[in-house]
Every structure is written in C-alpha cells, then in structure tokens.
Amino acid sequence: MKHLKYIFTTFAVALFAASCSQDELLEDGGDTPVTGQTQTYTFTVSPDIVMEGEAGTRTPTATTDDQPTRCFMQVYDAAGVAQVTGPIAGTPSNDNGDYTFTTKLFSNTEYTYLFWADNANVEVADLKAVPYTAGTVAFSYRTKGTPENVAKTTVSLKHAVTKLTLQTTTETSVKADEDVRVTASCASSYNVAAPASSTFSSQTAEKVFEAATDFTGENPEVASFYFIPRDEEQDVDVEFHLLKQTIESVPLVANIHVYLQGDLSEDNPKWGATSEYAQKQINYFFKQKDGTTSEGTLVDGVYRFYLPEEKITDLEAVLSAILHKNVKLDLTGIYIIFEEVLDNDYTFTIKNNPVSTIKCLDILINNNKTYAVYYNPMYDGSYANFSVVSDKLKNQTE
C-alpha cells in the first residue's frame, strides 16, 4: 500500500576528514624514503558527524547514534587482491575524536587502502566482508596510492548507510515498550573494496520506546533507522502500532537521508493488520476480562454465539476492527466467504453454511475452528448473544 510520501536530501558533507602523516623512521637512518624500504606510517582519520539539515541550512541533527565508536584500516596490494595487513583498529583520541593507525609499509609502493567505521560490536576479520546489522551507523572509504601520496591526501569517510526517518503528519502516541520497525533490503556482509559485491538480505531495524511519547506537529519525528542499501529504489515495510504498510519505490542510496512523511496514527485506514495486531484484537473482543476465559458457549471445543441476521453488521464491525480493514460478509455465499492471510502464514477464515436449518458462520484461525456465530433464530437462547463481543467495540471507541 503506497501512502507515505518520501522526501530525500542528498548530503554532500564529508563524514570523515583525515590528514595523514608519516614518521620518518627509516631503517637506514636517512631522511628520505627509499623505494622498497620498510617505513612506519601513521594515518589519522578525523570524523565529522554533523549532518546537514534542510536545504539551505546547516542545522546540526547528529545524535550519539550517528557517531562511530570504532574505526578500522586494512591494506591490500595495488590490485586489491593480496592482503598486506589484517584490519587495524584505530586508536581514538580523547581530545577531538580522531582515530590514528600505525603500520609498516614499503615506501613508494602502491597499495589499496580500506577504511571502515561503525558503532557496532561484532568482530571484524576482513574489510571485504564486514558483518552488518540494520540499525547501526557505518562509514567507509577506499583509495589507492603510495603511502607517501596517501599520507598527503585528506581521507574522507562517507556514510555507507542510508538514514531513513519516519515523520508523522497526524498526532499519535506510543506507550512504553511499544516499538516501530522498518524492513528493507540491506547488506548483511559489506565489502568496502567493492560495495556492489556485498551480500544483501531483507533486514528489519527496530526502535523500542523506553517511555510513553506523544508525537505532534512540533515533535513529528518518530524514529530514524540506518540501512546499507543497494543504491536503488525499493519497497519498504513500516510497522507501527502493530500495523503494517508497504511504501513503494523509496530511493535508498548510501549517504542519503530519506524522510518518510504521512499519517502514522493508528486511525489511518491505509495500515493493514499484522498477525500480532489481529491476535491482540481477538483477545480483546473474544476473551473475558480475566484474559484467559473466552466469551461464548463452549460446545465441542468451539465457542458459539447467536446473532440475529439483521444485525450481521455487528459481526462485520468487529471483524473490521480485528483486521483494520472494511469487512463485508455475503450470507448468500457458500463455504469460504472471507479469508485474510497475515504475515504470510497467519490465516483468518470465515465459512458460511446458509442451510435454513443451520445458518452458521464458522471462524477459523490458522485452519482451526475456534468460534461459530449462528444467525438462525432457533439458536436464540441456546448460545451466548454476540452482543457480549460487539458491545466491546463501543467501549474501545469511547
């Protein structure tokens, strides 16, 4: 379902600025590097975590989540094939957030240099296969040259990630421990040397709210997430209030901040139910206050109700609330007259038996007959009146 609109802003700001210097530690004690001689070089990477705000401004929007907590450098031969060093962990500066790397290389010899920074805690064994989980910030850079030339060049690490921010145009709120999720195609193993050769899979990033929060026009930002994208348009799934919708053709590109704006309130009819939402609603409507005992008259493992045919709209309203969509039932239909599949494997099915001596709607959850609603007057008084369920709808909307 395409509902939220996206606005994206390209950030040209360099995420890392690096100046590289070398220690003149020649083995022969000379002052000038000799080609092929081993020399110790120290590289310095300077992070700049301030992101640009709206076009034409320089409003800082970076938070601690935007900042890397570690940085690595790895060196390969000039062809980028033979590994010269393993990943070298940068030494952070306590003063300005810089990272420094020290390694021995042959002077005046070309190498391929890979750089990576993130705020994760997974082990990094090779910068051509960095494990990545959606939700963490990440930066990368690759370059080629002699240590002397690279040392004279400002190393600037760019975002390897897209930052995706959800903003609501309608007031909404969350309770403590509620969550919001975004699912997109994302790198699970990132190749700094050849990003297009990274391994991609569907990943879900999640934010759990620590405290109850209201979102209004003055505070529209619900959450932000990071993904390492394929650098192409793709469909993105958003889950909020246990509801879900798919946003089509979102341009997820590295070093881009994408805003998804729209009505994120639970009342938005564009949302679809998840199995978790449907089960929560079923429990609300069909269980008693103790949360364990079901409403209805239990016969042969099925909870049965009576509902006059002229009040079938009461059942439709309850089903609409459970599935967060407009549900209409055709009582002239035979056998399956309604079926909804949620999250690929959760099924909600209604079978109709319109035979005059029966007139019954069977409600099956995951193919298990759970409830039965009879609309034949002969069952009035035999089974619980469906009003014990439908009256809860009035309470829910008040």
Tab-separated table of C-alpha atoms in Angstrom:
chain	number	residue	atom	x	y	z
A	1	MET	CA	0.000	0.000	0.000
A	2	LYS	CA	1.517	3.263	-1.061
A	3	HIS	CA	0.605	6.063	1.270
A	4	LEU	CA	3.529	7.792	2.872
A	5	LYS	CA	5.343	10.265	0.690
A	6	TYR	CA	9.113	10.429	0.722
A	7	ILE	CA	11.374	13.420	0.635
A	8	PHE	CA	15.083	12.842	0.250
A	9	THR	CA	18.005	15.132	0.655
A	10	THR	CA	21.487	14.335	-0.551
A	11	PHE	CA	24.176	15.148	1.920
A	12	ALA	CA	27.412	16.161	0.307
A	13	VAL	CA	29.011	16.757	3.678
A	14	ALA	CA	32.105	14.642	4.268
A	15	LEU	CA	31.589	12.370	7.239
A	16	PHE	CA	35.230	11.938	7.950
A	17	ALA	CA	38.108	14.224	7.138
A	18	ALA	CA	41.520	12.672	7.548
A	19	SER	CA	45.018	14.010	7.383
A	20	CYS	CA	47.779	11.510	7.060
A	21	SER	CA	51.331	11.991	8.265
A	22	GLN	CA	54.376	9.786	8.353
A	23	ASP	CA	57.058	9.241	10.952
A	24	GLU	CA	60.493	9.443	9.410
A	25	LEU	CA	61.706	6.167	10.899
A	26	LEU	CA	63.928	4.891	8.093
A	27	GLU	CA	65.844	1.769	8.901
A	28	ASP	CA	68.987	3.291	7.435
A	29	GLY	CA	68.507	6.454	9.460
A	30	GLY	CA	68.101	8.615	6.327
A	31	ASP	CA	65.645	11.438	5.908
A	32	THR	CA	64.164	10.451	2.529
A	33	PRO	CA	62.153	7.248	1.951
A	34	VAL	CA	63.877	4.811	-0.365
A	35	THR	CA	61.702	2.802	-2.748
A	36	GLY	CA	61.011	-0.654	-1.347
A	37	GLN	CA	62.310	0.172	2.106
A	38	THR	CA	60.091	-0.556	5.118
A	39	GLN	CA	58.771	2.552	6.789
A	40	THR	CA	56.350	3.117	9.671
A	41	TYR	CA	53.394	5.333	8.733
A	42	THR	CA	50.764	6.865	10.940
A	43	PHE	CA	47.370	7.711	9.414
A	44	THR	CA	44.899	9.972	11.175
A	45	VAL	CA	41.148	9.927	10.498
A	46	SER	CA	39.069	12.851	11.719
A	47	PRO	CA	35.312	12.204	11.985
A	48	ASP	CA	32.778	14.919	11.212
A	49	ILE	CA	29.416	13.635	12.471
A	50	VAL	CA	27.414	16.838	11.900
A	51	MET	CA	24.817	16.174	9.224
A	52	GLU	CA	23.232	18.874	7.107
A	53	GLY	CA	19.686	19.903	7.940
A	54	GLU	CA	17.110	21.066	5.442
A	55	ALA	CA	18.261	22.534	2.130
A	56	GLY	CA	19.913	25.906	2.568
A	57	THR	CA	20.631	25.420	6.287
A	58	ARG	CA	23.358	23.924	8.392
A	59	THR	CA	21.278	22.762	11.320
A	60	PRO	CA	23.173	20.049	13.215
A	61	THR	CA	20.981	16.961	13.597
A	62	ALA	CA	23.559	14.400	14.662
A	63	THR	CA	22.991	12.428	17.857
A	64	THR	CA	25.118	9.887	19.667
A	65	ASP	CA	23.547	7.222	17.444
A	66	ASP	CA	25.151	8.927	14.437
A	67	GLN	CA	28.669	8.685	15.837
A	68	PRO	CA	31.111	5.825	15.227
A	69	THR	CA	32.615	4.175	18.273
A	70	ARG	CA	35.432	2.408	16.447
A	71	CYS	CA	37.396	2.615	13.216
A	72	PHE	CA	39.472	0.145	11.156
A	73	MET	CA	42.019	0.330	8.365
A	74	GLN	CA	43.198	-2.549	6.180
A	75	VAL	CA	45.823	-2.602	3.423
A	76	TYR	CA	45.878	-4.714	0.253
A	77	ASP	CA	48.297	-4.794	-2.665
A	78	ALA	CA	47.863	-2.393	-5.565
A	79	ALA	CA	45.487	-4.800	-7.337
A	80	GLY	CA	43.371	-5.054	-4.207
A	81	VAL	CA	43.769	-8.840	-4.158
A	82	ALA	CA	46.602	-9.852	-1.829
A	83	GLN	CA	46.100	-8.906	1.817
A	84	VAL	CA	49.009	-6.922	3.259
A	85	THR	CA	47.568	-6.330	6.736
A	86	GLY	CA	44.570	-7.520	8.649
A	87	PRO	CA	42.103	-4.966	9.985
A	88	ILE	CA	43.952	-2.488	12.192
A	89	ALA	CA	41.890	-0.963	14.983
A	90	GLY	CA	42.253	2.782	15.189
A	91	THR	CA	43.370	4.389	18.412
A	92	PRO	CA	40.825	7.019	19.436
A	93	SER	CA	41.900	10.439	20.606
A	94	ASN	CA	40.418	11.597	23.878
A	95	ASP	CA	40.561	15.211	22.769
A	96	ASN	CA	38.922	15.531	19.362
A	97	GLY	CA	37.519	12.151	18.384
A	98	ASP	CA	40.264	11.368	15.851
A	99	TYR	CA	41.464	7.829	15.141
A	100	THR	CA	45.096	7.028	14.339
A	101	PHE	CA	46.542	3.968	12.615
A	102	THR	CA	50.184	2.909	12.586
A	103	THR	CA	51.574	0.255	10.261
A	104	LYS	CA	54.770	-0.625	8.376
A	105	LEU	CA	54.648	-0.474	4.570
A	106	PHE	CA	57.159	-0.379	1.754
A	107	SER	CA	57.920	3.184	0.747
A	108	ASN	CA	56.995	4.458	-2.718
A	109	THR	CA	54.946	1.305	-3.323
A	110	GLU	CA	51.302	1.378	-4.355
A	111	TYR	CA	48.695	-0.197	-2.083
A	112	THR	CA	44.915	-0.320	-1.793
A	113	TYR	CA	43.637	1.157	1.483
A	114	LEU	CA	40.275	0.281	3.024
A	115	PHE	CA	38.676	2.191	5.906
A	116	TRP	CA	35.583	1.344	7.959
A	117	ALA	CA	33.898	2.929	10.998
A	118	ASP	CA	30.711	1.956	12.848
A	119	ASN	CA	29.057	1.794	16.265
A	120	ALA	CA	28.592	-1.981	16.330
A	121	ASN	CA	30.316	-4.599	18.472
A	122	VAL	CA	30.697	-7.533	16.061
A	123	GLU	CA	34.104	-8.950	15.235
A	124	VAL	CA	35.679	-7.597	12.034
A	125	ALA	CA	38.120	-10.031	10.384
A	126	ASP	CA	38.234	-8.572	6.865
A	127	LEU	CA	37.054	-5.232	5.493
A	128	LYS	CA	35.922	-7.059	2.364
A	129	ALA	CA	33.330	-8.917	4.469
A	130	VAL	CA	32.241	-6.735	7.384
A	131	PRO	CA	29.223	-8.194	9.251
A	132	TYR	CA	26.462	-5.586	9.325
A	133	THR	CA	23.097	-5.419	11.069
A	134	ALA	CA	20.487	-2.833	10.120
A	135	GLY	CA	20.194	-0.049	12.649
A	136	THR	CA	23.881	0.712	13.177
A	137	VAL	CA	25.644	3.672	11.614
A	138	ALA	CA	28.553	2.887	9.267
A	139	PHE	CA	31.095	4.749	7.151
A	140	SER	CA	33.575	3.522	4.568
A	141	TYR	CA	36.272	4.707	2.191
A	142	ARG	CA	38.694	3.087	-0.213
A	143	THR	CA	41.666	4.596	-2.032
A	144	LYS	CA	44.864	3.597	-3.832
A	145	GLY	CA	48.391	5.020	-3.933
A	146	THR	CA	51.786	5.058	-2.306
A	147	PRO	CA	51.934	5.656	1.447
A	148	GLU	CA	53.637	8.967	0.778
A	149	ASN	CA	50.875	10.209	-1.547
A	150	VAL	CA	48.016	8.885	0.524
A	151	ALA	CA	49.607	10.498	3.583
A	152	LYS	CA	49.343	13.840	1.831
A	153	THR	CA	45.679	13.310	0.922
A	154	THR	CA	42.748	14.107	3.170
A	155	VAL	CA	40.968	10.821	3.812
A	156	SER	CA	37.210	11.406	3.951
A	157	LEU	CA	34.969	8.558	5.054
A	158	LYS	CA	31.456	8.663	3.606
A	159	HIS	CA	28.274	7.199	5.007
A	160	ALA	CA	27.892	3.620	3.803
A	161	VAL	CA	24.310	3.809	5.056
A	162	THR	CA	21.023	5.458	4.225
A	163	LYS	CA	19.429	7.246	7.152
A	164	LEU	CA	15.661	6.770	6.987
A	165	THR	CA	13.473	8.949	9.221
A	166	LEU	CA	9.746	8.484	9.888
A	167	GLN	CA	7.724	11.658	10.461
A	168	THR	CA	4.009	11.801	11.247
A	169	THR	CA	1.668	14.438	9.864
A	170	THR	CA	-1.068	13.461	12.350
A	171	GLU	CA	-0.849	13.391	16.127
A	172	THR	CA	-0.199	9.968	17.567
A	173	SER	CA	1.345	8.431	20.659
A	174	VAL	CA	3.036	5.312	21.945
A	175	LYS	CA	3.231	3.600	25.300
A	176	ALA	CA	6.431	2.495	26.991
A	177	ASP	CA	7.851	-0.705	25.432
A	178	GLU	CA	5.941	-0.231	22.148
A	179	ASP	CA	8.073	-0.431	19.030
A	180	VAL	CA	8.312	0.759	15.452
A	181	ARG	CA	10.001	-1.288	12.724
A	182	VAL	CA	11.228	-0.763	9.188
A	183	THR	CA	12.162	-3.623	6.844
A	184	ALA	CA	14.271	-3.142	3.716
A	185	SER	CA	16.857	-4.910	1.592
A	186	CYS	CA	20.162	-4.318	3.354
A	187	ALA	CA	23.754	-5.531	3.290
A	188	SER	CA	24.420	-8.284	5.799
A	189	SER	CA	28.100	-8.531	4.795
A	190	TYR	CA	29.689	-5.346	3.414
A	191	ASN	CA	32.648	-5.229	1.023
A	192	VAL	CA	34.473	-1.925	1.462
A	193	ALA	CA	36.569	-2.594	-1.655
A	194	ALA	CA	33.546	-3.333	-3.872
A	195	PRO	CA	30.244	-2.296	-2.233
A	196	ALA	CA	28.154	-3.709	-5.093
A	197	SER	CA	29.597	-7.148	-4.310
A	198	SER	CA	28.264	-7.070	-0.757
A	199	THR	CA	25.777	-9.689	0.411
A	200	PHE	CA	22.207	-8.358	0.734
A	201	SER	CA	19.134	-9.693	2.504
A	202	SER	CA	15.867	-8.445	3.972
A	203	GLN	CA	16.555	-6.915	7.390
A	204	THR	CA	14.366	-5.255	9.997
A	205	ALA	CA	15.516	-2.359	12.160
A	206	GLU	CA	13.536	-1.724	15.335
A	207	LYS	CA	13.172	1.037	17.895
A	208	VAL	CA	11.597	0.254	21.287
A	209	PHE	CA	10.278	3.299	23.131
A	210	GLU	CA	11.550	3.484	26.686
A	211	ALA	CA	8.774	5.840	27.797
A	212	ALA	CA	5.314	6.906	26.648
A	213	THR	CA	5.719	9.558	23.943
A	214	ASP	CA	3.386	11.924	22.098
A	215	PHE	CA	4.129	12.950	18.529
A	216	THR	CA	2.678	16.260	17.342
A	217	GLY	CA	3.313	18.934	14.758
A	218	GLU	CA	6.078	20.297	16.976
A	219	ASN	CA	7.522	16.833	17.526
A	220	PRO	CA	6.770	14.856	14.335
A	221	GLU	CA	9.862	12.651	14.201
A	222	VAL	CA	9.006	9.124	15.315
A	223	ALA	CA	12.296	7.319	14.687
A	224	SER	CA	15.344	7.045	12.440
A	225	PHE	CA	16.983	3.905	11.090
A	226	TYR	CA	20.162	3.008	9.217
A	227	PHE	CA	20.458	0.582	6.299
A	228	ILE	CA	23.294	-0.206	3.896
A	229	PRO	CA	21.281	-0.172	0.643
A	230	ARG	CA	21.765	-1.488	-2.855
A	231	ASP	CA	21.686	2.133	-4.066
A	232	GLU	CA	18.355	1.724	-5.835
A	233	GLU	CA	14.648	2.271	-5.323
A	234	GLN	CA	12.951	-0.434	-3.309
A	235	ASP	CA	9.774	-1.176	-1.382
A	236	VAL	CA	9.974	-0.580	2.360
A	237	ASP	CA	7.700	-2.104	5.023
A	238	VAL	CA	6.778	0.070	8.002
A	239	GLU	CA	5.243	-1.431	11.170
A	240	PHE	CA	3.788	0.791	13.890
A	241	HIS	CA	1.019	0.260	16.473
A	242	LEU	CA	1.322	-3.438	15.427
A	243	LEU	CA	0.047	-2.334	11.993
A	244	LYS	CA	1.863	-2.502	8.689
A	245	GLN	CA	2.014	-0.856	5.291
A	246	THR	CA	4.349	-1.098	2.315
A	247	ILE	CA	5.828	2.070	0.819
A	248	GLU	CA	6.773	1.555	-2.797
A	249	SER	CA	9.820	2.862	-4.693
A	250	VAL	CA	11.727	4.530	-1.868
A	251	PRO	CA	15.151	5.761	-3.114
A	252	LEU	CA	17.562	4.235	-0.605
A	253	VAL	CA	21.082	5.320	-1.534
A	254	ALA	CA	24.238	5.457	0.566
A	255	ASN	CA	24.943	8.849	2.150
A	256	ILE	CA	21.330	9.974	1.614
A	257	HIS	CA	18.870	10.994	4.339
A	258	VAL	CA	15.358	9.898	3.340
A	259	TYR	CA	12.246	11.192	5.106
A	260	LEU	CA	9.007	9.187	5.012
A	261	GLN	CA	6.136	11.503	5.932
A	262	GLY	CA	2.490	10.600	6.406
A	263	ASP	CA	-0.314	9.804	8.821
A	264	LEU	CA	1.289	7.412	11.296
A	265	SER	CA	-1.677	7.347	13.650
A	266	GLU	CA	-3.490	4.072	14.299
A	267	ASP	CA	-6.643	5.555	12.753
A	268	ASN	CA	-5.099	5.740	9.286
A	269	PRO	CA	-7.097	3.217	7.184
A	270	LYS	CA	-4.096	2.642	4.944
A	271	TRP	CA	-2.495	0.476	7.617
A	272	GLY	CA	-3.031	-3.265	7.433
A	273	ALA	CA	-3.161	-5.609	10.404
A	274	THR	CA	-0.248	-7.800	11.379
A	275	SER	CA	-0.862	-11.202	12.953
A	276	GLU	CA	0.223	-9.720	16.281
A	277	TYR	CA	-2.338	-6.924	15.942
A	278	ALA	CA	-5.116	-9.338	14.941
A	279	GLN	CA	-4.381	-11.657	17.859
A	280	LYS	CA	-4.384	-8.740	20.290
A	281	GLN	CA	-7.777	-7.619	18.957
A	282	ILE	CA	-9.202	-11.149	19.015
A	283	ASN	CA	-8.181	-11.471	22.657
A	284	TYR	CA	-9.821	-8.132	23.432
A	285	PHE	CA	-13.127	-8.960	21.800
A	286	PHE	CA	-13.479	-12.679	22.405
A	287	LYS	CA	-11.971	-13.121	25.849
A	288	GLN	CA	-13.384	-12.097	29.196
A	289	LYS	CA	-11.699	-9.582	31.473
A	290	ASP	CA	-9.525	-12.216	33.124
A	291	GLY	CA	-7.805	-12.691	29.749
A	292	THR	CA	-7.961	-16.480	29.879
A	293	THR	CA	-11.644	-17.418	29.606
A	294	SER	CA	-13.329	-16.919	26.238
A	295	GLU	CA	-16.748	-15.410	25.720
A	296	GLY	CA	-19.442	-17.634	24.206
A	297	THR	CA	-20.928	-21.026	24.910
A	298	LEU	CA	-18.336	-23.802	24.699
A	299	VAL	CA	-19.580	-26.848	22.788
A	300	ASP	CA	-17.217	-29.478	21.353
A	301	GLY	CA	-14.200	-27.174	21.697
A	302	VAL	CA	-15.836	-24.266	19.812
A	303	TYR	CA	-17.158	-21.062	21.398
A	304	ARG	CA	-20.624	-20.442	19.948
A	305	PHE	CA	-22.776	-17.296	19.709
A	306	TYR	CA	-26.175	-16.268	18.438
A	307	LEU	CA	-26.556	-13.123	16.320
A	308	PRO	CA	-29.809	-12.103	14.547
A	309	GLU	CA	-29.295	-11.967	10.789
A	310	GLU	CA	-30.425	-8.351	10.660
A	311	LYS	CA	-27.548	-7.485	12.991
A	312	ILE	CA	-24.820	-9.144	10.935
A	313	THR	CA	-23.244	-5.670	10.671
A	314	ASP	CA	-22.217	-6.069	14.330
A	315	LEU	CA	-20.015	-9.005	13.340
A	316	GLU	CA	-18.685	-7.086	10.324
A	317	ALA	CA	-17.716	-4.186	12.593
A	318	VAL	CA	-15.842	-6.472	14.973
A	319	LEU	CA	-14.025	-8.180	12.102
A	320	SER	CA	-13.141	-4.775	10.652
A	321	ALA	CA	-11.604	-3.778	13.981
A	322	ILE	CA	-9.658	-7.021	14.229
A	323	LEU	CA	-8.234	-6.821	10.713
A	324	HIS	CA	-8.071	-2.999	10.452
A	325	LYS	CA	-9.965	-3.027	7.159
A	326	ASN	CA	-13.550	-2.778	5.981
A	327	VAL	CA	-15.054	-6.273	6.109
A	328	LYS	CA	-18.334	-7.193	4.406
A	329	LEU	CA	-19.897	-10.662	4.576
A	330	ASP	CA	-22.101	-12.177	1.876
A	331	LEU	CA	-24.532	-14.504	3.630
A	332	THR	CA	-25.679	-15.864	0.269
A	333	GLY	CA	-22.233	-17.308	-0.308
A	334	ILE	CA	-21.449	-20.920	0.442
A	335	TYR	CA	-18.346	-22.329	2.128
A	336	ILE	CA	-15.453	-19.787	2.344
A	337	ILE	CA	-16.882	-16.281	2.129
A	338	PHE	CA	-13.916	-14.439	3.650
A	339	GLU	CA	-10.208	-15.142	4.104
A	340	GLU	CA	-7.277	-12.996	5.169
A	341	VAL	CA	-3.622	-14.067	5.272
A	342	LEU	CA	-1.352	-12.023	7.550
A	343	ASP	CA	2.449	-12.178	7.736
A	344	ASN	CA	2.420	-14.942	5.096
A	345	ASP	CA	1.327	-17.708	7.482
A	346	TYR	CA	-1.434	-16.434	9.790
A	347	THR	CA	-4.877	-17.166	8.330
A	348	PHE	CA	-8.264	-15.847	9.361
A	349	THR	CA	-11.109	-17.609	7.541
A	350	ILE	CA	-14.909	-17.462	7.674
A	351	LYS	CA	-17.011	-20.313	6.294
A	352	ASN	CA	-20.746	-19.920	5.769
A	353	ASN	CA	-23.389	-22.632	5.961
A	354	PRO	CA	-26.606	-20.935	4.763
A	355	VAL	CA	-28.765	-24.061	5.005
A	356	SER	CA	-32.048	-22.888	6.541
A	357	THR	CA	-31.869	-25.348	9.413
A	358	ILE	CA	-28.346	-24.250	10.357
A	359	LYS	CA	-27.353	-20.729	9.182
A	360	CYS	CA	-23.945	-20.581	10.785
A	361	LEU	CA	-20.661	-18.724	10.275
A	362	ASP	CA	-17.570	-20.662	11.353
A	363	ILE	CA	-14.491	-18.585	12.243
A	364	LEU	CA	-11.229	-20.456	11.674
A	365	ILE	CA	-7.856	-19.198	12.900
A	366	ASN	CA	-4.936	-20.943	11.231
A	367	ASN	CA	-7.437	-23.512	9.932
A	368	ASN	CA	-8.697	-24.314	13.440
A	369	LYS	CA	-12.409	-23.796	14.019
A	370	THR	CA	-12.431	-21.501	17.043
A	371	TYR	CA	-15.735	-19.587	17.058
A	372	ALA	CA	-19.170	-20.092	15.500
A	373	VAL	CA	-21.835	-17.423	15.017
A	374	TYR	CA	-25.355	-18.719	14.366
A	375	TYR	CA	-27.878	-16.399	12.728
A	376	ASN	CA	-30.808	-18.852	12.781
A	377	PRO	CA	-33.458	-17.685	15.361
A	378	MET	CA	-33.795	-21.251	16.620
A	379	TYR	CA	-30.467	-20.814	18.434
A	380	ASP	CA	-31.578	-17.690	20.290
A	381	GLY	CA	-31.155	-18.573	23.947
A	382	SER	CA	-29.153	-21.706	23.228
A	383	TYR	CA	-25.869	-19.871	22.798
A	384	ALA	CA	-24.428	-16.629	24.219
A	385	ASN	CA	-25.631	-13.490	22.494
A	386	PHE	CA	-22.960	-11.989	20.274
A	387	SER	CA	-23.533	-8.642	21.991
A	388	VAL	CA	-21.057	-9.765	24.696
A	389	VAL	CA	-18.453	-9.338	21.940
A	390	SER	CA	-19.823	-6.473	19.843
A	391	ASP	CA	-20.548	-4.210	22.822
A	392	LYS	CA	-16.810	-4.066	23.461
A	393	LEU	CA	-16.429	-2.163	20.217
A	394	LYS	CA	-18.345	0.746	21.711
A	395	ASN	CA	-16.047	0.718	24.731
A	396	GLN	CA	-12.964	0.639	22.501
A	397	THR	CA	-14.021	3.711	20.525
A	398	GLU	CA	-15.092	5.804	23.503
